[in-house]
Amino acid sequence: MKIQDNFNLSGKVCIVTGAASGIGRAIAIRLAQSGASVTVADVTTDVIEGGEPTASMLEKAGFDVQFRHTDVGSTADVETLISDVVDRSGRLDILVNNACVRHARPLLEMDEAQWHHILNINLSGAFRCCKASVRQMIRQSAIDDVRGRIINLSSQHGIISAPGDIAYGTSKAAVAYLTRQIASDYAAQGIVCNAIAPGKIQTGAGGRAADPAVLDRAISRTPWPRLGRPMDVANAVLFMCSSSSTFITGAELMVDGGWMAA
Ligand SMILES: NC(=O)c1ccc[n+]([C@@H]2O[C@H](COP(=O)([O-])OP(=O)(O)OC[C@H]3O[C@@H](n4cnc5c(N)ncnc54)[C@H](O)[C@@H]3O)[C@@H](O)[C@H]2O)c1
């Protein structure tokens, strides 16, 4: 077997949440290019950075990609997503929990409804998708010892504080914990579960993400001489989806240009 065959995902059935835009879109593109059947699960098809919707763009290019309208904040939506994918494809090999919302406020300015909303999407959304997916994965046959893989998007801002952004950072810290817990509880049943923690990735999103002060801070914190690109993260996801990474589980891989090393 050639080493690049490890990165051939032909026959693999994948779901990427929040794949309409940004990092999720790049992940869907990279997994489709690697041969996987990909379901884009999002509340919208609108592309924040512009361009044709992820699923229709990839379908037109000949890839096996479909869109399922899914709010990860809804248990019913998540259950329907997983059962639709399994009805269509017979199994679910890879779940990427990427969907997120942001509402940057420090403690004293964070109202409780917004706190619950951020945690409901970023943390409980990942919990719901993991629960419905692992329930399916442990029932299906193992391929090369693996019944299913989960990759959760955490953040360097769940490890160190996210300035003025208490709910987002808390949600990301908890996602990293969720990852370790699932990895250890379900390793014996062939579930591989890892997190990827991006540093500053430029996605085309406006608002705080493009605030010059936020960008200046990110540039000054990032040793590598550029900020991250969505494909930097997507390539790390591909590695975590590949048979090259099976003995890596419960890990949190930084994709941050050295931010956390400096
Ligand atoms: N961009 C960065 O610098 C950065 C840094 C660290 C971590 N991350 C993480 O990477 C992931 C992607 O970030 P991004 O910057 O591409 O985000 P983004 O805001 O560009 O995209 C988020 C996607 O999630 C979707 N979404 C929002 N609510 C949803 C819901 N309820 N159900 C389903 N989908 C929903 C949006 O429609 C959008 O397509 C997130 O988990 C984020 O925390 C990003």
Tab-separated table of C-alpha atoms and ligand atoms in Angstrom:
chain	number	residue	atom	x	y	z
A	1	MET	CA	0.000	0.000	0.000
A	2	LYS	CA	1.334	3.451	-0.880
A	3	ILE	CA	1.436	5.916	2.021
A	4	GLN	CA	-0.960	8.273	0.207
A	5	ASP	CA	-3.563	5.487	0.202
A	6	ASN	CA	-3.962	6.179	3.936
A	7	PHE	CA	-5.489	9.513	2.952
A	8	ASN	CA	-7.882	8.021	0.427
A	9	LEU	CA	-11.340	8.238	2.009
A	10	SER	CA	-13.226	6.461	-0.797
A	11	GLY	CA	-16.219	4.679	0.658
A	12	LYS	CA	-16.131	6.694	3.901
A	13	VAL	CA	-19.344	8.394	4.979
A	14	CYS	CA	-18.800	11.759	6.674
A	15	ILE	CA	-20.814	14.554	8.254
A	16	VAL	CA	-19.369	18.038	8.718
A	17	THR	CA	-21.470	20.431	10.803
A	18	GLY	CA	-21.308	24.149	10.066
A	19	ALA	CA	-19.822	23.455	6.648
A	20	ALA	CA	-21.585	26.267	4.789
A	21	SER	CA	-18.723	28.684	5.468
A	22	GLY	CA	-15.200	29.144	6.718
A	23	ILE	CA	-13.257	26.250	8.188
A	24	GLY	CA	-16.169	23.791	7.852
A	25	ARG	CA	-16.449	24.535	4.130
A	26	ALA	CA	-12.723	23.840	3.671
A	27	ILE	CA	-13.075	20.572	5.615
A	28	ALA	CA	-16.004	19.465	3.422
A	29	ILE	CA	-13.985	20.309	0.295
A	30	ARG	CA	-10.887	18.433	1.496
A	31	LEU	CA	-12.826	15.317	2.581
A	32	ALA	CA	-14.781	15.244	-0.700
A	33	GLN	CA	-11.532	15.636	-2.680
A	34	SER	CA	-10.192	12.671	-0.705
A	35	GLY	CA	-13.036	10.512	-1.958
A	36	ALA	CA	-15.484	10.626	0.963
A	37	SER	CA	-19.258	10.966	0.759
A	38	VAL	CA	-19.862	14.208	2.666
A	39	THR	CA	-23.017	15.621	4.232
A	40	VAL	CA	-22.917	19.345	4.890
A	41	ALA	CA	-25.083	19.967	7.988
A	42	ASP	CA	-25.818	23.636	8.602
A	43	VAL	CA	-28.613	26.094	9.322
A	44	THR	CA	-27.914	27.878	6.049
A	45	THR	CA	-26.363	27.398	2.620
A	46	ASP	CA	-25.155	31.028	2.572
A	47	VAL	CA	-21.383	31.316	2.340
A	48	ILE	CA	-20.138	34.069	4.663
A	49	GLU	CA	-17.005	34.684	2.584
A	50	GLY	CA	-19.011	34.519	-0.676
A	51	GLY	CA	-19.238	31.958	-3.437
A	52	GLU	CA	-21.514	29.111	-4.393
A	53	PRO	CA	-22.977	26.992	-1.569
A	54	THR	CA	-20.591	24.242	-0.457
A	55	ALA	CA	-22.731	21.230	-1.374
A	56	SER	CA	-23.959	22.434	-4.769
A	57	MET	CA	-20.449	23.597	-5.745
A	58	LEU	CA	-18.988	20.176	-4.893
A	59	GLU	CA	-21.876	18.244	-6.449
A	60	LYS	CA	-21.378	20.130	-9.722
A	61	ALA	CA	-17.689	19.209	-9.595
A	62	GLY	CA	-18.690	15.538	-9.445
A	63	PHE	CA	-18.228	14.846	-5.745
A	64	ASP	CA	-20.663	12.894	-3.557
A	65	VAL	CA	-21.832	15.778	-1.338
A	66	GLN	CA	-25.277	16.702	-0.042
A	67	PHE	CA	-26.741	19.412	2.159
A	68	ARG	CA	-28.990	18.648	5.140
A	69	HIS	CA	-30.570	21.593	6.926
A	70	THR	CA	-29.610	20.931	10.558
A	71	ASP	CA	-29.633	23.069	13.677
A	72	VAL	CA	-27.194	21.380	16.062
A	73	GLY	CA	-29.060	23.168	18.852
A	74	SER	CA	-32.010	20.811	18.235
A	75	THR	CA	-31.888	17.175	19.332
A	76	ALA	CA	-34.632	16.309	16.810
A	77	ASP	CA	-32.624	17.848	13.934
A	78	VAL	CA	-29.475	15.984	14.948
A	79	GLU	CA	-31.276	12.630	15.308
A	80	THR	CA	-32.874	13.131	11.865
A	81	LEU	CA	-29.501	14.054	10.334
A	82	ILE	CA	-27.797	10.902	11.563
A	83	SER	CA	-30.668	8.578	10.631
A	84	ASP	CA	-30.994	10.161	7.140
A	85	VAL	CA	-27.265	9.696	6.477
A	86	VAL	CA	-27.344	6.092	7.705
A	87	ASP	CA	-30.516	5.345	5.685
A	88	ARG	CA	-28.800	6.710	2.584
A	89	SER	CA	-25.310	5.264	3.035
A	90	GLY	CA	-25.650	2.363	5.446
A	91	ARG	CA	-23.125	3.643	7.988
A	92	LEU	CA	-21.405	6.739	9.378
A	93	ASP	CA	-17.606	6.691	9.472
A	94	ILE	CA	-16.607	10.255	10.336
A	95	LEU	CA	-18.283	13.075	12.249
A	96	VAL	CA	-16.679	16.541	12.281
A	97	ASN	CA	-18.201	18.862	14.896
A	98	ASN	CA	-17.364	22.288	13.517
A	99	ALA	CA	-20.539	24.420	13.870
A	100	CYS	CA	-20.193	27.373	16.203
A	101	VAL	CA	-21.650	30.719	17.197
A	102	ARG	CA	-19.935	33.640	18.875
A	103	HIS	CA	-21.117	36.503	21.089
A	104	ALA	CA	-17.986	38.077	22.512
A	105	ARG	CA	-18.683	39.547	25.956
A	106	PRO	CA	-16.766	39.562	29.250
A	107	LEU	CA	-18.443	38.081	32.349
A	108	LEU	CA	-20.262	41.218	33.544
A	109	GLU	CA	-21.727	41.968	30.107
A	110	MET	CA	-22.810	38.413	29.274
A	111	ASP	CA	-26.516	37.906	29.805
A	112	GLU	CA	-27.648	34.469	30.797
A	113	ALA	CA	-29.753	33.787	27.704
A	114	GLN	CA	-26.761	34.433	25.428
A	115	TRP	CA	-24.513	32.294	27.667
A	116	HIS	CA	-26.943	29.380	27.313
A	117	HIS	CA	-27.246	29.948	23.562
A	118	ILE	CA	-23.465	29.808	22.965
A	119	LEU	CA	-23.102	26.699	25.135
A	120	ASN	CA	-26.156	25.093	23.517
A	121	ILE	CA	-24.685	25.361	20.006
A	122	ASN	CA	-20.927	25.044	20.598
A	123	LEU	CA	-20.909	22.470	23.390
A	124	SER	CA	-24.302	20.754	23.557
A	125	GLY	CA	-24.431	20.690	19.738
A	126	ALA	CA	-21.221	18.644	19.756
A	127	PHE	CA	-22.597	16.481	22.582
A	128	ARG	CA	-25.812	15.765	20.630
A	129	CYS	CA	-23.970	14.938	17.405
A	130	CYS	CA	-21.456	12.730	19.266
A	131	LYS	CA	-24.213	10.874	21.112
A	132	ALA	CA	-26.305	10.104	18.022
A	133	SER	CA	-23.174	9.214	16.008
A	134	VAL	CA	-21.509	6.961	18.587
A	135	ARG	CA	-24.827	5.130	19.049
A	136	GLN	CA	-24.691	4.306	15.330
A	137	MET	CA	-20.926	3.744	15.096
A	138	ILE	CA	-20.678	1.119	17.830
A	139	ARG	CA	-23.325	-0.968	15.983
A	140	GLN	CA	-21.463	-1.041	12.680
A	141	SER	CA	-18.610	-3.306	11.646
A	142	ALA	CA	-15.016	-2.187	12.270
A	143	ILE	CA	-12.750	-1.374	9.331
A	144	ASP	CA	-9.031	-1.620	10.238
A	145	ASP	CA	-10.068	-1.794	13.937
A	146	VAL	CA	-12.059	1.482	13.728
A	147	ARG	CA	-15.863	1.709	13.907
A	148	GLY	CA	-15.982	5.473	13.681
A	149	ARG	CA	-14.012	8.678	14.049
A	150	ILE	CA	-14.988	11.986	15.615
A	151	ILE	CA	-13.089	15.239	15.192
A	152	ASN	CA	-14.199	18.147	17.364
A	153	LEU	CA	-13.142	21.726	16.655
A	154	SER	CA	-11.868	23.262	19.878
A	155	SER	CA	-9.638	26.357	19.978
A	156	GLN	CA	-6.511	27.782	21.521
A	157	HIS	CA	-9.073	30.019	23.248
A	158	GLY	CA	-10.292	27.070	25.281
A	159	ILE	CA	-6.765	26.574	26.620
A	160	ILE	CA	-5.822	30.187	27.282
A	161	SER	CA	-8.452	32.869	27.802
A	162	ALA	CA	-10.303	34.396	24.877
A	163	PRO	CA	-10.073	38.110	25.707
A	164	GLY	CA	-13.561	39.413	26.562
A	165	ASP	CA	-15.205	36.250	25.251
A	166	ILE	CA	-16.163	34.128	28.234
A	167	ALA	CA	-18.859	31.880	26.759
A	168	TYR	CA	-16.972	30.960	23.589
A	169	GLY	CA	-13.754	30.113	25.450
A	170	THR	CA	-15.679	28.101	28.059
A	171	SER	CA	-17.499	26.165	25.343
A	172	LYS	CA	-14.237	25.340	23.584
A	173	ALA	CA	-12.525	24.199	26.806
A	174	ALA	CA	-15.485	21.883	27.425
A	175	VAL	CA	-15.361	20.532	23.864
A	176	ALA	CA	-11.737	19.484	24.504
A	177	TYR	CA	-12.857	17.693	27.669
A	178	LEU	CA	-15.789	16.029	25.866
A	179	THR	CA	-13.240	14.736	23.351
A	180	ARG	CA	-11.047	13.101	26.004
A	181	GLN	CA	-14.031	11.555	27.769
A	182	ILE	CA	-15.507	10.011	24.608
A	183	ALA	CA	-12.051	8.806	23.503
A	184	SER	CA	-11.464	6.961	26.754
A	185	ASP	CA	-15.039	5.666	27.253
A	186	TYR	CA	-15.417	4.253	23.726
A	187	ALA	CA	-11.882	3.256	22.658
A	188	ALA	CA	-12.633	-0.384	23.445
A	189	GLN	CA	-15.525	-0.209	20.970
A	190	GLY	CA	-13.372	1.197	18.173
A	191	ILE	CA	-14.248	4.872	18.392
A	192	VAL	CA	-11.382	7.308	17.728
A	193	CYS	CA	-12.106	10.811	19.028
A	194	ASN	CA	-9.803	13.809	18.736
A	195	ALA	CA	-9.938	17.599	18.842
A	196	ILE	CA	-8.266	20.115	16.587
A	197	ALA	CA	-7.512	23.490	18.138
A	198	PRO	CA	-7.004	26.178	15.526
A	199	GLY	CA	-5.201	29.405	16.270
A	200	LYS	CA	-6.223	32.485	14.309
A	201	ILE	CA	-7.635	31.354	10.973
A	202	GLN	CA	-8.699	33.983	8.454
A	203	THR	CA	-12.028	32.897	7.041
A	204	GLY	CA	-13.474	35.976	5.399
A	205	ALA	CA	-15.820	36.568	8.349
A	206	GLY	CA	-16.280	40.194	9.299
A	207	GLY	CA	-17.037	41.767	12.675
A	208	ARG	CA	-14.703	40.966	15.548
A	209	ALA	CA	-12.848	38.333	13.454
A	210	ALA	CA	-11.647	41.089	11.122
A	211	ASP	CA	-11.193	43.814	13.762
A	212	PRO	CA	-7.705	45.317	13.166
A	213	ALA	CA	-6.925	45.162	16.908
A	214	VAL	CA	-7.833	41.447	17.026
A	215	LEU	CA	-5.760	40.786	13.889
A	216	ASP	CA	-2.764	42.748	15.235
A	217	ARG	CA	-2.859	40.736	18.450
A	218	ALA	CA	-3.104	37.462	16.508
A	219	ILE	CA	-0.178	38.432	14.250
A	220	SER	CA	1.944	39.375	17.257
A	221	ARG	CA	1.089	36.077	19.005
A	222	THR	CA	1.712	33.832	15.978
A	223	PRO	CA	5.376	32.920	15.376
A	224	TRP	CA	4.729	31.582	11.865
A	225	PRO	CA	4.940	34.528	9.465
A	226	ARG	CA	1.277	34.390	8.407
A	227	LEU	CA	-2.073	33.684	10.017
A	228	GLY	CA	-3.916	30.423	9.421
A	229	ARG	CA	-6.011	29.485	6.407
A	230	PRO	CA	-9.088	27.236	6.485
A	231	MET	CA	-7.194	24.590	4.457
A	232	ASP	CA	-4.510	24.418	7.192
A	233	VAL	CA	-7.224	23.107	9.511
A	234	ALA	CA	-8.871	20.939	6.838
A	235	ASN	CA	-5.553	19.167	6.172
A	236	ALA	CA	-5.211	18.380	9.888
A	237	VAL	CA	-8.778	17.028	9.881
A	238	LEU	CA	-7.879	14.797	6.930
A	239	PHE	CA	-4.926	13.433	8.916
A	240	MET	CA	-7.228	12.728	11.873
A	241	CYS	CA	-9.652	10.959	9.479
A	242	SER	CA	-6.907	8.791	8.012
A	243	SER	CA	-5.641	5.398	9.043
A	244	SER	CA	-2.277	7.106	9.752
A	245	SER	CA	-3.705	8.454	13.016
A	246	THR	CA	-5.577	5.489	14.515
A	247	PHE	CA	-3.448	5.206	17.691
A	248	ILE	CA	-3.936	8.946	18.308
A	249	THR	CA	-7.101	9.362	20.357
A	250	GLY	CA	-8.167	11.826	23.037
A	251	ALA	CA	-5.642	14.303	21.648
A	252	GLU	CA	-5.988	18.007	20.978
A	253	LEU	CA	-3.890	18.979	17.970
A	254	MET	CA	-2.914	22.643	17.740
A	255	VAL	CA	-3.088	24.137	14.244
A	256	ASP	CA	-1.947	27.576	15.289
A	257	GLY	CA	1.357	28.539	13.639
A	258	GLY	CA	3.008	28.119	17.032
A	259	TRP	CA	0.708	30.499	19.003
A	260	MET	CA	0.568	28.160	22.000
A	261	ALA	CA	4.294	27.364	21.830
A	262	ALA	CA	5.426	30.965	22.112
B	1	LIG	N1	-11.653	31.034	12.659
B	1	LIG	C1	-10.828	30.906	13.673
B	1	LIG	O1	-9.870	31.674	13.839
B	1	LIG	C2	-11.033	29.798	14.667
B	1	LIG	C3	-10.103	29.681	15.726
B	1	LIG	C4	-10.268	28.654	16.643
B	1	LIG	C5	-11.309	27.762	16.524
B	1	LIG	N2	-12.200	27.894	15.499
B	1	LIG	C6	-13.302	26.911	15.442
B	1	LIG	O2	-13.430	26.413	14.117
B	1	LIG	C7	-14.809	26.161	13.832
B	1	LIG	C8	-15.226	26.930	12.577
B	1	LIG	O3	-14.964	28.310	12.779
B	1	LIG	P1	-15.193	29.375	11.630
B	1	LIG	O4	-14.377	30.564	11.971
B	1	LIG	O5	-15.073	28.748	10.303
B	1	LIG	O6	-16.720	29.756	11.896
B	1	LIG	P2	-17.807	30.471	10.953
B	1	LIG	O7	-18.563	31.397	11.844
B	1	LIG	O8	-17.154	31.036	9.717
B	1	LIG	O9	-18.746	29.275	10.506
B	1	LIG	C9	-19.551	28.622	11.434
B	1	LIG	C10	-20.541	27.773	10.676
B	1	LIG	O10	-21.426	27.190	11.643
B	1	LIG	C11	-22.753	27.310	11.169
B	1	LIG	N3	-23.706	27.267	12.288
B	1	LIG	C12	-23.963	28.248	13.205
B	1	LIG	N4	-24.932	27.849	14.039
B	1	LIG	C13	-25.276	26.581	13.662
B	1	LIG	C14	-26.226	25.652	14.146
B	1	LIG	N5	-27.034	25.937	15.181
B	1	LIG	N6	-26.331	24.452	13.530
B	1	LIG	C15	-25.540	24.159	12.452
B	1	LIG	N7	-24.621	25.013	11.956
B	1	LIG	C16	-24.497	26.222	12.547
B	1	LIG	C17	-22.756	28.649	10.439
B	1	LIG	O11	-23.875	28.778	9.573
B	1	LIG	C18	-21.409	28.584	9.721
B	1	LIG	O12	-21.521	27.913	8.472
B	1	LIG	C19	-15.597	26.603	15.070
B	1	LIG	O13	-15.871	25.467	15.883
B	1	LIG	C20	-14.636	27.541	15.780
B	1	LIG	O14	-14.849	27.588	17.172
B	1	LIG	C21	-12.102	28.891	14.583
